[in-house]
PDB file of C-alpha atoms in Angstrom:
ATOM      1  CA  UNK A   1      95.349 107.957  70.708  1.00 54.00           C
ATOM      2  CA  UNK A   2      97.123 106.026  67.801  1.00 58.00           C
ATOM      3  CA  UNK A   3     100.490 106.250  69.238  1.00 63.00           C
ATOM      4  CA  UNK A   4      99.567 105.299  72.784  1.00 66.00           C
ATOM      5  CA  UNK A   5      97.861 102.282  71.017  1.00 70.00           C
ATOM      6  CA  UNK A   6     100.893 101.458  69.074  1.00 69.00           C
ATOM      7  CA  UNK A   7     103.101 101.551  72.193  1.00 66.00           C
ATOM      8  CA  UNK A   8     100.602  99.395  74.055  1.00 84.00           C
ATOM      9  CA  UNK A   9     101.144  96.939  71.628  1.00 88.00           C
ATOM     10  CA  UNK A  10     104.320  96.885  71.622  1.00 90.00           C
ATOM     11  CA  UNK A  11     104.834  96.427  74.970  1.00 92.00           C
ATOM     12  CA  UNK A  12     102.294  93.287  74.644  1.00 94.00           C
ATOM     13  CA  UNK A  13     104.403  92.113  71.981  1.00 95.00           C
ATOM     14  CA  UNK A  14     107.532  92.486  73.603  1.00 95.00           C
ATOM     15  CA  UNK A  15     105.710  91.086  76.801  1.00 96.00           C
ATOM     16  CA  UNK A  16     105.021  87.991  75.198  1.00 96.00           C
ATOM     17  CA  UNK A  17     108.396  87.285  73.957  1.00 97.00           C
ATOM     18  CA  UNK A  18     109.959  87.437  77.100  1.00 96.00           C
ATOM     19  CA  UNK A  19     107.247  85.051  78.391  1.00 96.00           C
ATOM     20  CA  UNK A  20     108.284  82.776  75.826  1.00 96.00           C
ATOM     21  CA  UNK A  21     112.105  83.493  76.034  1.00 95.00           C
ATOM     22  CA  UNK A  22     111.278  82.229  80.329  1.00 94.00           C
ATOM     23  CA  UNK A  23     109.407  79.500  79.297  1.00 93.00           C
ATOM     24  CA  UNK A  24     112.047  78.290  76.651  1.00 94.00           C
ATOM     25  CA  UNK A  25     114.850  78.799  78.506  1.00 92.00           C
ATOM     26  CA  UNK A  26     113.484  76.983  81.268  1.00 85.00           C
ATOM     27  CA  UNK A  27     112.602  73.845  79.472  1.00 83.00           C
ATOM     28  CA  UNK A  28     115.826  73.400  78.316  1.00 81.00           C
ATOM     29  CA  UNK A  29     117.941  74.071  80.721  1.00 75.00           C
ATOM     30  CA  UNK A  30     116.496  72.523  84.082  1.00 68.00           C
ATOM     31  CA  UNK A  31     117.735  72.282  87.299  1.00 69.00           C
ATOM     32  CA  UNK A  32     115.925  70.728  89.850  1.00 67.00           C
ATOM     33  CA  UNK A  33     113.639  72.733  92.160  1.00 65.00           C
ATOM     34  CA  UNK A  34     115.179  76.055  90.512  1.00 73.00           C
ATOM     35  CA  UNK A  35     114.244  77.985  87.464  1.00 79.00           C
ATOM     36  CA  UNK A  36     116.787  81.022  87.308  1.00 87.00           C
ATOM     37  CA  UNK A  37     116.383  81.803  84.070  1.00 91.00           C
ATOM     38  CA  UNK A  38     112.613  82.533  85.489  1.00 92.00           C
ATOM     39  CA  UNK A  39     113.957  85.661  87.406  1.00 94.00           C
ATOM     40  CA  UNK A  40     116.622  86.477  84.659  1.00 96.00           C
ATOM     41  CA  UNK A  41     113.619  87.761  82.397  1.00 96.00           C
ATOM     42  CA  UNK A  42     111.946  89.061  85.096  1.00 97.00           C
ATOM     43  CA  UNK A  43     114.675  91.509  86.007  1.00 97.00           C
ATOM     44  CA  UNK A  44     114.282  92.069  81.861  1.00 97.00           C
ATOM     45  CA  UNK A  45     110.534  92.583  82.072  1.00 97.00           C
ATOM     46  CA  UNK A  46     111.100  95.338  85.097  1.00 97.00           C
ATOM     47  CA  UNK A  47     113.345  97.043  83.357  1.00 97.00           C
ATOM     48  CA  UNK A  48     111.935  96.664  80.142  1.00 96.00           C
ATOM     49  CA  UNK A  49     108.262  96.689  80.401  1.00 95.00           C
ATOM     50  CA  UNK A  50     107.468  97.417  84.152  1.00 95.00           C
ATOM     51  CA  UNK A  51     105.556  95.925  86.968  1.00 96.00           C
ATOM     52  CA  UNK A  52     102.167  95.200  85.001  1.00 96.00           C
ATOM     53  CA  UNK A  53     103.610  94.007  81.753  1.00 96.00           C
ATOM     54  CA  UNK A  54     106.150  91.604  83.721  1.00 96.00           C
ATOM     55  CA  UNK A  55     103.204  90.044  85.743  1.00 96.00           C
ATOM     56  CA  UNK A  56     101.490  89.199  82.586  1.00 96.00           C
ATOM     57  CA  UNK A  57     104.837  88.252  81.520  1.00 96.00           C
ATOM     58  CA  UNK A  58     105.786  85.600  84.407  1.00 95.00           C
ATOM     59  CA  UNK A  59     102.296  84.973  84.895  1.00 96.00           C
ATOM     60  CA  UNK A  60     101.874  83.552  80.978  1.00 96.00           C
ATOM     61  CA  UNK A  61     105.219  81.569  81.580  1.00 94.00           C
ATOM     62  CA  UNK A  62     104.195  79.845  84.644  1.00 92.00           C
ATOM     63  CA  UNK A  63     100.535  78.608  83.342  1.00 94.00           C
ATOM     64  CA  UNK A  64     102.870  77.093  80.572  1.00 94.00           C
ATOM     65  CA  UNK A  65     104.775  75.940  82.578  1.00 90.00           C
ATOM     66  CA  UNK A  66     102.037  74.145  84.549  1.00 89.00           C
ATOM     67  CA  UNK A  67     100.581  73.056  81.739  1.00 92.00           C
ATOM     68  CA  UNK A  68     103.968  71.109  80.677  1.00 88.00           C
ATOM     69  CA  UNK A  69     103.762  69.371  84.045  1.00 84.00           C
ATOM     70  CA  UNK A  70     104.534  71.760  86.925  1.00 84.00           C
ATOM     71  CA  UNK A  71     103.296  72.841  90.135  1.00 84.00           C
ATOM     72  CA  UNK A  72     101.597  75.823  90.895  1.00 86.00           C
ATOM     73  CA  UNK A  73     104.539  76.848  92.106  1.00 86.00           C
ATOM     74  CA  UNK A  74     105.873  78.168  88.528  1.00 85.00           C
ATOM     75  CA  UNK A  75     103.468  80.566  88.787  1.00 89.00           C
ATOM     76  CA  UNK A  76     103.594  81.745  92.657  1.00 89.00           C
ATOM     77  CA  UNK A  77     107.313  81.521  92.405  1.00 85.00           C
ATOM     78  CA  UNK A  78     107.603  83.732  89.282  1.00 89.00           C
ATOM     79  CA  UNK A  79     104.709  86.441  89.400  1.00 94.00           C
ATOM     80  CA  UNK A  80     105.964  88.598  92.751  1.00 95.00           C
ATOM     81  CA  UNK A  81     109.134  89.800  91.386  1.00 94.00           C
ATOM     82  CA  UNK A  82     108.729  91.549  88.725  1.00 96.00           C
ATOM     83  CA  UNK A  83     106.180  93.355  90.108  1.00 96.00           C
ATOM     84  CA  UNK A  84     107.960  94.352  93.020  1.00 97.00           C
ATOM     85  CA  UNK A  85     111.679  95.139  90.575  1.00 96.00           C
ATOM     86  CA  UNK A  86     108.984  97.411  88.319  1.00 96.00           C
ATOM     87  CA  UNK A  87     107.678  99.596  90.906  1.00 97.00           C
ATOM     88  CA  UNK A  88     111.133  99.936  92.843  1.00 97.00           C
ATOM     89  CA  UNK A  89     112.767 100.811  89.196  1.00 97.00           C
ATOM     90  CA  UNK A  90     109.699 102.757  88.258  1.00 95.00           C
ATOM     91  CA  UNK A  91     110.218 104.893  91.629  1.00 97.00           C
ATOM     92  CA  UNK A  92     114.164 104.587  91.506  1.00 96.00           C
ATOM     93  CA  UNK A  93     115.528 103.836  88.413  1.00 96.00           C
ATOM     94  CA  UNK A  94     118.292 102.253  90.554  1.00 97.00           C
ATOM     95  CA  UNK A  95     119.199  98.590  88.503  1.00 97.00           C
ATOM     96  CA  UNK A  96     120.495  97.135  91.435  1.00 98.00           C
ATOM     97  CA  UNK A  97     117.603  97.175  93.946  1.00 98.00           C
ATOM     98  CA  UNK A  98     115.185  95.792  90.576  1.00 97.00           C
ATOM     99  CA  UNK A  99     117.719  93.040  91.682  1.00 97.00           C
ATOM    100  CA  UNK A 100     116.779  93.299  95.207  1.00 97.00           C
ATOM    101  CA  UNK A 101     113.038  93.402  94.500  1.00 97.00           C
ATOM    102  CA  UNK A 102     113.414  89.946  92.384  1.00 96.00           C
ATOM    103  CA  UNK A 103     115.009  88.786  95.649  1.00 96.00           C
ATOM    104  CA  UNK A 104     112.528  89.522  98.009  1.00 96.00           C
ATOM    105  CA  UNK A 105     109.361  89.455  95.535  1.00 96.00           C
ATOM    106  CA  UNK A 106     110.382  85.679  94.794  1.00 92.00           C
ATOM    107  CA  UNK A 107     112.196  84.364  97.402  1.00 91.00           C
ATOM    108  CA  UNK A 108     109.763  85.536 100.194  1.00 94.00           C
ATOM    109  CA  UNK A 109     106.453  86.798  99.139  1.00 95.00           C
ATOM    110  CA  UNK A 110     106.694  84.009  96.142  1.00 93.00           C
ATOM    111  CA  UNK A 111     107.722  81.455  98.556  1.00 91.00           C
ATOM    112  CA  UNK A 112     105.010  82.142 101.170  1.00 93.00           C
ATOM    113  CA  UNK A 113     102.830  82.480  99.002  1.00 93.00           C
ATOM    114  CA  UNK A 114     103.696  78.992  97.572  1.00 90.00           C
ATOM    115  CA  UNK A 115     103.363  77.182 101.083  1.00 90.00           C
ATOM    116  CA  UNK A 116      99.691  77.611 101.594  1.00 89.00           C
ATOM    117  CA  UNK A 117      98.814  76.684  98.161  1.00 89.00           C
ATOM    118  CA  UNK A 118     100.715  73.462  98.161  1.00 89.00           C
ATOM    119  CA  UNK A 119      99.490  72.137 101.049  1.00 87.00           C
ATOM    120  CA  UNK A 120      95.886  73.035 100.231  1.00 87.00           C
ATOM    121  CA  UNK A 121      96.216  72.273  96.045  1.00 87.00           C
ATOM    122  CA  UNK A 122      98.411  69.262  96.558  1.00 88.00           C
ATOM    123  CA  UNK A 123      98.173  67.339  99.895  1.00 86.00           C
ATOM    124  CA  UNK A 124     101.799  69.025 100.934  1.00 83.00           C
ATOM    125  CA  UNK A 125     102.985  67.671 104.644  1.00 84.00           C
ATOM    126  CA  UNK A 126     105.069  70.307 106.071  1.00 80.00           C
ATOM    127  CA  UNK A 127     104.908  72.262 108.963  1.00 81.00           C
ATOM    128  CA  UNK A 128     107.009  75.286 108.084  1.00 87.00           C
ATOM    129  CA  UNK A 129     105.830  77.874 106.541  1.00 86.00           C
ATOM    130  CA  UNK A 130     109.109  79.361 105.471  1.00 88.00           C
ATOM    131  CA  UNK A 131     109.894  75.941 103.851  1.00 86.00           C
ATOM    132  CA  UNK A 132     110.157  76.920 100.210  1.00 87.00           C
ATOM    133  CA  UNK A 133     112.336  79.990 101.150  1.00 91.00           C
ATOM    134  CA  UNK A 134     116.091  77.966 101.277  1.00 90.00           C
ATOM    135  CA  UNK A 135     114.810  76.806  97.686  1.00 88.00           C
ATOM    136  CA  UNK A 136     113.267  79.923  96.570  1.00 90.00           C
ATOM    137  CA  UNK A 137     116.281  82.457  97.345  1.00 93.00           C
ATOM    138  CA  UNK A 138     118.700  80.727  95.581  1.00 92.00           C
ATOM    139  CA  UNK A 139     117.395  80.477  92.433  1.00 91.00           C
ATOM    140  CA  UNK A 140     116.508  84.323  92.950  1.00 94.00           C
ATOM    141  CA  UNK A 141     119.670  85.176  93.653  1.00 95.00           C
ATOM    142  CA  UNK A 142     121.163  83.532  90.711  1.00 93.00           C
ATOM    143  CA  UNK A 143     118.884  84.457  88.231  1.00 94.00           C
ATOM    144  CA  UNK A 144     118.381  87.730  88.693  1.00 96.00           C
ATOM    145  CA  UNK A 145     122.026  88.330  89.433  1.00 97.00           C
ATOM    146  CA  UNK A 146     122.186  86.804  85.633  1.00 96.00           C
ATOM    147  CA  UNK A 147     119.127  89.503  84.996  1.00 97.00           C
ATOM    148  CA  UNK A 148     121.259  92.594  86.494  1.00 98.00           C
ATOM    149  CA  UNK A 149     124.331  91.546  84.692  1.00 98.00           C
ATOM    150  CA  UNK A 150     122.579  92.005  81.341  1.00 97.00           C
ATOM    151  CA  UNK A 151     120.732  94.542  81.896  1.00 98.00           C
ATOM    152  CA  UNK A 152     123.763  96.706  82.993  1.00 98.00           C
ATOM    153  CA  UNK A 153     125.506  95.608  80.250  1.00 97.00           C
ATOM    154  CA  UNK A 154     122.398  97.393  77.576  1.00 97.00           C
ATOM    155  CA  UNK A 155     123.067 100.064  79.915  1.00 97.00           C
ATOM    156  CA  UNK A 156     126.661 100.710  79.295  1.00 97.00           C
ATOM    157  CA  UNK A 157     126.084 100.303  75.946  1.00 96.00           C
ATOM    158  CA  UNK A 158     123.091 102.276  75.413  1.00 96.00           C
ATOM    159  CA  UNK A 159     120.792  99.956  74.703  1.00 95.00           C
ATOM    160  CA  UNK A 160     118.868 100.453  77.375  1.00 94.00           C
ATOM    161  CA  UNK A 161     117.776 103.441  77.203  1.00 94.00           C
ATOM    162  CA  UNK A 162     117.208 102.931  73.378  1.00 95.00           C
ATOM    163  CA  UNK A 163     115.067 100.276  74.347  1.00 93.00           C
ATOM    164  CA  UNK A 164     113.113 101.715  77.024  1.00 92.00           C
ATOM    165  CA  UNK A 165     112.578 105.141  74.432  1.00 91.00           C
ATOM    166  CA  UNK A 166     110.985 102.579  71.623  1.00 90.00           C
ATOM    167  CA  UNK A 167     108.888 101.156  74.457  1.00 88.00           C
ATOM    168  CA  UNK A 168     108.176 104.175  75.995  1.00 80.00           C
TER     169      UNK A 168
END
């Protein structure tokens, strides 16, 4: 019971800093209508943490986000992904399709999820309900391909799996 507690909290602990690490790098580095760096720790928090642990994760970035000034959308845009990377890893173990879940968990289920909610939340005036996908993809794309990069890199160097062991 006292080791499963003391991973638990680790993984909290290591859940929070990568909400902060989002969050942070975020602020500082904006582009507009994008946050890659978003779906950079996601990939991270899949890998790292899985699909619970990086929910909490994105989800505590993108209320902080909000609360700094944002939409809702930092928090539908964020929460999807790693979700969907942590179960594909957690069934596969494959790196590259925690890449494609990213993808798909932010750039369409985050971005469709987004629609609705900013035309009900804040008066949106749009008539497609795809149209946050062209924005949503991209910054995806790019930020998890950032996420991948990384994360293959622990792997090669065996960090990874040290990692996930400590975590585990």
């Amino acid at each position: 019971m006292k080791t499963q507690k003391k991973l638990s909290t680790k993984k909290m602990l290591v859940t929070a800093l990568l909400a902060a690490l989002a969050y942070v790098l975020n602020s500082f580095v904006y582009f507009p209508a994008m946050a890659p760096f978003q779906h950079f720790v996601d990939v991270l928090a899949a890998v790292l943490v899985g699909p619970w642990y990086g929910f909490a994760s994105a989800l505590i970035c993108g209320i902080l986000r909000m609360m700094s000034g944002r939409t809702i959308q930092a928090v539908t845009g964020a929460i999807f992904g790693p979700i969907l990377g942590g179960l594909i890893y957690r069934k596969t173990h494959n790196l590259y399709l925690v890449f494609l879940g990213e993808v798909i968990g932010t750039g369409i289920l985050g971005a469709l999820t987004s629609y609705p909610l900013m035309k009900i939340f804040y008066g949106l005036d749009v008539h497609k309900w795809y149209y946050f996908v062209p924005y949503y993809t991209p910054a995806a794309i790019v930020g998890a391909g950032m996420g991948l990069a990384v994360v293959l890199i622990f792997q090669k160097t065996g960090l990874l799996k040290r990692m996930q062991a400590s975590l585990d």
